[in-house]
CSV table of C-alpha atoms in Angstrom, one decimal:
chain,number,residue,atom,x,y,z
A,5,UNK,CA,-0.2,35.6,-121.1
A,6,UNK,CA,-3.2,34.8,-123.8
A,7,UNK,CA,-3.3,36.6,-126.8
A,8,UNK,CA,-7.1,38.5,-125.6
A,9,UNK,CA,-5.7,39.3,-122.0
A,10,UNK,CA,-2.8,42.1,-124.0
A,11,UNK,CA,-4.0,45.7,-123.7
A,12,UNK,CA,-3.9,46.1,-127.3
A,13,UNK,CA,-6.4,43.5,-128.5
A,14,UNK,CA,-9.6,45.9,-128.6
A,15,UNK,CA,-6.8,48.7,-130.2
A,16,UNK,CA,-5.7,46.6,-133.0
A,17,UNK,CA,-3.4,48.2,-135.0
A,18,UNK,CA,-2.6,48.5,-138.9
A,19,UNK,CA,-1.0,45.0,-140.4
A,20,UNK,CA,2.2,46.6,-141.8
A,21,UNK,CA,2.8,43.7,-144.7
A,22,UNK,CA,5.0,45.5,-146.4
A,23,UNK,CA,7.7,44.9,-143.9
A,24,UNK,CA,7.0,42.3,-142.1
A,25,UNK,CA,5.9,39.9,-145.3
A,26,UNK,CA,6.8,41.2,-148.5
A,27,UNK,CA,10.2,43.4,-147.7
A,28,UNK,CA,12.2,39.8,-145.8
A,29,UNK,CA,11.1,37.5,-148.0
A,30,UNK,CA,12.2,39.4,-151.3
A,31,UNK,CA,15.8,39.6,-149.3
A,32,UNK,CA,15.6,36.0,-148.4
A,33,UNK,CA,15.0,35.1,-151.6
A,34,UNK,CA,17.6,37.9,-153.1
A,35,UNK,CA,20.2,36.6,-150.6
A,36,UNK,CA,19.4,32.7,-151.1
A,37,UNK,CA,19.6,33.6,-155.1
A,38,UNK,CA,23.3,35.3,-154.7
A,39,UNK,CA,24.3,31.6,-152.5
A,40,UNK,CA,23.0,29.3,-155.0
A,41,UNK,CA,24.8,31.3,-157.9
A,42,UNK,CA,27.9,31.4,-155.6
A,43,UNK,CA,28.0,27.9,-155.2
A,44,UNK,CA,27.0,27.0,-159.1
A,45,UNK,CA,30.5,28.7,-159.4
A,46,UNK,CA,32.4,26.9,-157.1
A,47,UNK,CA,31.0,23.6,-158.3
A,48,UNK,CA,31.4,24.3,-161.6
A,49,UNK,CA,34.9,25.5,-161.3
A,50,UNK,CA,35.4,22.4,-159.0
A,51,UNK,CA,34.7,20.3,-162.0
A,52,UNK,CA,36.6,21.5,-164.3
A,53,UNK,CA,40.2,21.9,-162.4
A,54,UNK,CA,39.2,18.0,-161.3
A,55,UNK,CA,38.5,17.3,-165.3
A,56,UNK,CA,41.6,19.5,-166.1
A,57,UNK,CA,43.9,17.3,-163.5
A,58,UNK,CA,42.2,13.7,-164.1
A,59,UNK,CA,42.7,14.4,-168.0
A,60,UNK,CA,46.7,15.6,-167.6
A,61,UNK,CA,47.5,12.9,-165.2
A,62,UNK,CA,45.8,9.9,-167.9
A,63,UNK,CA,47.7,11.8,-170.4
A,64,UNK,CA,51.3,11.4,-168.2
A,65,UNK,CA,50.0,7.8,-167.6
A,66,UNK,CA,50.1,7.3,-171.3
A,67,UNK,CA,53.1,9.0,-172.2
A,68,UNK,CA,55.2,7.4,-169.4
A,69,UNK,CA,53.6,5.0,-167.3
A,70,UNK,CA,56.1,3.6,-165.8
A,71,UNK,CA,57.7,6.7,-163.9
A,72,UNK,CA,54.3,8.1,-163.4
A,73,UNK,CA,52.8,4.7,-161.6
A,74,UNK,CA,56.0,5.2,-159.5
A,75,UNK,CA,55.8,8.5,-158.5
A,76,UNK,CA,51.8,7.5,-157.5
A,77,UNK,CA,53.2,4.9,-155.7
A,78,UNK,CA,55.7,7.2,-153.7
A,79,UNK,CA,53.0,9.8,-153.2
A,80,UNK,CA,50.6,7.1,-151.8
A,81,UNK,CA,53.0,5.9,-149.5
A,82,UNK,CA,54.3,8.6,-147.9
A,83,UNK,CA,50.4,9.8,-147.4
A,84,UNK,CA,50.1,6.7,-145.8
A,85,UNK,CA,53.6,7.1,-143.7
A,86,UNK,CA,51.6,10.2,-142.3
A,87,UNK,CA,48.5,9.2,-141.8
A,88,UNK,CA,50.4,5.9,-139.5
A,89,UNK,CA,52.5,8.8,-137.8
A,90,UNK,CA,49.4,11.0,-137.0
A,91,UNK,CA,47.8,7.8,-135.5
A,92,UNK,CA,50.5,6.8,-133.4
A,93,UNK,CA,51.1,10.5,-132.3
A,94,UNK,CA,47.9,11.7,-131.9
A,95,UNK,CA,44.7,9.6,-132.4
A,96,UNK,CA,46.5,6.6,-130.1
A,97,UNK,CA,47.4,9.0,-127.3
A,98,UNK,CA,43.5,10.7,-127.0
A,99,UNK,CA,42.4,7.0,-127.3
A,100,UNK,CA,44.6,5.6,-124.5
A,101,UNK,CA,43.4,8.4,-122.2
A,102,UNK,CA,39.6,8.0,-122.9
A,103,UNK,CA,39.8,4.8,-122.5
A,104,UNK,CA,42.1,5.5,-118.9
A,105,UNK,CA,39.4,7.7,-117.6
A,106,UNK,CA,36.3,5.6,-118.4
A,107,UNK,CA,37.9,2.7,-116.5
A,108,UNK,CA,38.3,5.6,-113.6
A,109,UNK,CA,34.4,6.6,-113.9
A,110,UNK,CA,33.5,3.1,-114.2
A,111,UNK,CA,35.3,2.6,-110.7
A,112,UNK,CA,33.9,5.7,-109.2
A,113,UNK,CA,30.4,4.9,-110.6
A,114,UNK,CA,31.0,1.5,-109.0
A,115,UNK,CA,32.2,2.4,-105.5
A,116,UNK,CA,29.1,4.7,-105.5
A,117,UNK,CA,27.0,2.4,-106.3
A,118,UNK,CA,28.4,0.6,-103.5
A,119,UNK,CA,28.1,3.0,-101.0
A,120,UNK,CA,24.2,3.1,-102.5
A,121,UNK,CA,23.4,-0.7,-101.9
A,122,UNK,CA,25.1,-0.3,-98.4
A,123,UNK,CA,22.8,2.7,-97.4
A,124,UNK,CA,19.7,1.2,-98.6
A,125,UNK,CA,20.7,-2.1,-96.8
A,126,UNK,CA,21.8,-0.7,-93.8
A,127,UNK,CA,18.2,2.5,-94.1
A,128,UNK,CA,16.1,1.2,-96.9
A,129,UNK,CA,13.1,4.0,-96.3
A,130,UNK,CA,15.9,6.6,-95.9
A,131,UNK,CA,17.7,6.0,-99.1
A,132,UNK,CA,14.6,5.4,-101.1
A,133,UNK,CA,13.5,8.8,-99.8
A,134,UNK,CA,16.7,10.5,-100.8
A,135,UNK,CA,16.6,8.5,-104.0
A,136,UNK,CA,12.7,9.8,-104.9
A,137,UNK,CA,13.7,13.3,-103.1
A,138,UNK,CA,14.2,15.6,-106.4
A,139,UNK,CA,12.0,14.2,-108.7
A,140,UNK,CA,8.7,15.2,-105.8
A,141,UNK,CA,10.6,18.6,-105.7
A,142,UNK,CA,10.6,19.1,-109.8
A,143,UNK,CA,6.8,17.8,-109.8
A,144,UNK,CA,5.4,20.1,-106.9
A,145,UNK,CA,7.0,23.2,-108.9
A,146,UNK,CA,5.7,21.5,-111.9
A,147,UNK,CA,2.2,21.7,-110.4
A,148,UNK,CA,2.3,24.7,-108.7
A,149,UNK,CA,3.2,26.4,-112.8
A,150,UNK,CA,0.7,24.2,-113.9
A,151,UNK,CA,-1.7,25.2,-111.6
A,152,UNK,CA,-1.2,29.1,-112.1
A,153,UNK,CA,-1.3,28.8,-115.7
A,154,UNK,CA,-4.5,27.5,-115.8
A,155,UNK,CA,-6.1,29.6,-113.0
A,156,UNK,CA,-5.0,32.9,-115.7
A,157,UNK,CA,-6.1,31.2,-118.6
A,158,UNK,CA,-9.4,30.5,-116.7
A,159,UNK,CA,-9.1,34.4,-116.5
A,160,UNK,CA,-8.7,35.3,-119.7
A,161,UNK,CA,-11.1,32.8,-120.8
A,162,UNK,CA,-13.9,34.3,-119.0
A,163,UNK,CA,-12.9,37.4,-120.0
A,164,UNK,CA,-13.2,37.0,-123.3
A,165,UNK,CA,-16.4,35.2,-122.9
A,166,UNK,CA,-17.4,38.3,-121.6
A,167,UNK,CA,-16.5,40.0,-124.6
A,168,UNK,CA,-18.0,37.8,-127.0
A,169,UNK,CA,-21.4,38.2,-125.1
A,170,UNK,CA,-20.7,42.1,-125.2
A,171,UNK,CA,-19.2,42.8,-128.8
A,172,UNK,CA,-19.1,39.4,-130.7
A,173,UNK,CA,-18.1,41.1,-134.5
A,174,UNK,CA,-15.8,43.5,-132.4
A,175,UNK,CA,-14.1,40.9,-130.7
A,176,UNK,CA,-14.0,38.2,-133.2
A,177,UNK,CA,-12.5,40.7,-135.8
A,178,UNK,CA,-9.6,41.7,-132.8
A,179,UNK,CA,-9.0,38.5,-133.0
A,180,UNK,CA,-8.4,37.5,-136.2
A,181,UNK,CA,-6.5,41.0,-136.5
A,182,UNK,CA,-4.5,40.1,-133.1
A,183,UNK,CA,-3.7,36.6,-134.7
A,184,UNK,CA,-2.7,37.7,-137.8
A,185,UNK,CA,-0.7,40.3,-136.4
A,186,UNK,CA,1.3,38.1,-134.4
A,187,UNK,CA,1.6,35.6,-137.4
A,188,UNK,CA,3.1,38.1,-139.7
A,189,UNK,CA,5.4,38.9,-136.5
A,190,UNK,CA,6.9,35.2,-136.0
A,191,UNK,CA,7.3,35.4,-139.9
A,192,UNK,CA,9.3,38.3,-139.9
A,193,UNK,CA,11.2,37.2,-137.1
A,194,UNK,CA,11.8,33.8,-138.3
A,195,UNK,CA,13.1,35.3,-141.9
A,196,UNK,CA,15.6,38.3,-140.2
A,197,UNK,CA,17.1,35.4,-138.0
A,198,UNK,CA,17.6,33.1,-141.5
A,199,UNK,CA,19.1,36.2,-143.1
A,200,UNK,CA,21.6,37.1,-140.4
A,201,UNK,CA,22.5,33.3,-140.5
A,202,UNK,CA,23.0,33.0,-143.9
């Protein structure tokens, strides 16, 4: 429905700012503050047990590389031992069966494509009809939507042509008061849906 067709266009009411503009976007902005101070913590203490680890392991290097370059070595290796086993035991198994049932669809897909070329041979104006079939269905409701939403925005056009003749300050000021009004309303919206995501 267009905006000048709602009942309360010619009542507009008061723009309540202080709720729908100023009161979400101070908790946005509160609530966005606590995150970024949340994750300046994490990052910081991030970087310093990383420092705190790279700093004692060059310092066990030093003291005994040999054993330490060892015990790497063992570490790495049996990470790598894992990583083969999870492959083999997992990633292999999902791969195998994808690739099982795409050969399966590819068949199906085939044989139905098949049994398409056959029809069409066999009834050409039948399967092309078939084939065409939903997409004329999808366009005629298409049109018939179009078709009603202009015929009420012809309407509502008219009527507030009418209106403008009538009351032009009146009706431009509902306007821009209508407009605004539903501005301030998509704001708020858009704001209370970042703050419960957030």
């Amino acid at each position: 429905m267009i905006f000048f067709d709602k009942q309360n266009f010619q009542f507009p009411q008061d723009l309540d700012l202080e709720n729908k503009l100023f009161l979400p976007t101070s908790k946005l902005y509160a609530q966005l503050n606590v995150q970024l101070q949340a994750l300046y913590q994490d990052i910081r203490t991030a970087l310093i047990d990383s420092h705190a680890l790279i700093a004692s392991s060059a310092k066990q290097l030093y003291e005994q590389p040999g054993p330490t370059l060892a015990a790497w070595y063992d570490q790495a290796a049996g990470r790598a031992a894992e990583l083969q086993a999870q492959i083999n035991e997992e990633l292999l198994p999902k791969a195998q069966a994808s690739y099982q049932q795409l050969v399966a669809d590819v068949a199906d897909a085939g044989r139905e494509t098949q049994l398409y070329l056959q029809n069409f041979m066999e009834n050409p104006e039948a399967a092309a009809a078939a084939a065409i079939q939903p997409v004329t269905a999808y366009l005629a409701a298409a049109t018939e939507a179009a078709e009603a939403a202009l015929v009420s925005g012809y309407y509502a056009l008219g009527s507030l042509i009418s209106q403008l003749m009538k009351q032009p300050a009146e009706t431009l000021e509902a306007s821009i008061h209508y407009l605004l009004s539903e501005l301030l309303e998509l704001y708020f919206r858009a704001i209370s849906s970042l703050l419960i995501q957030i």
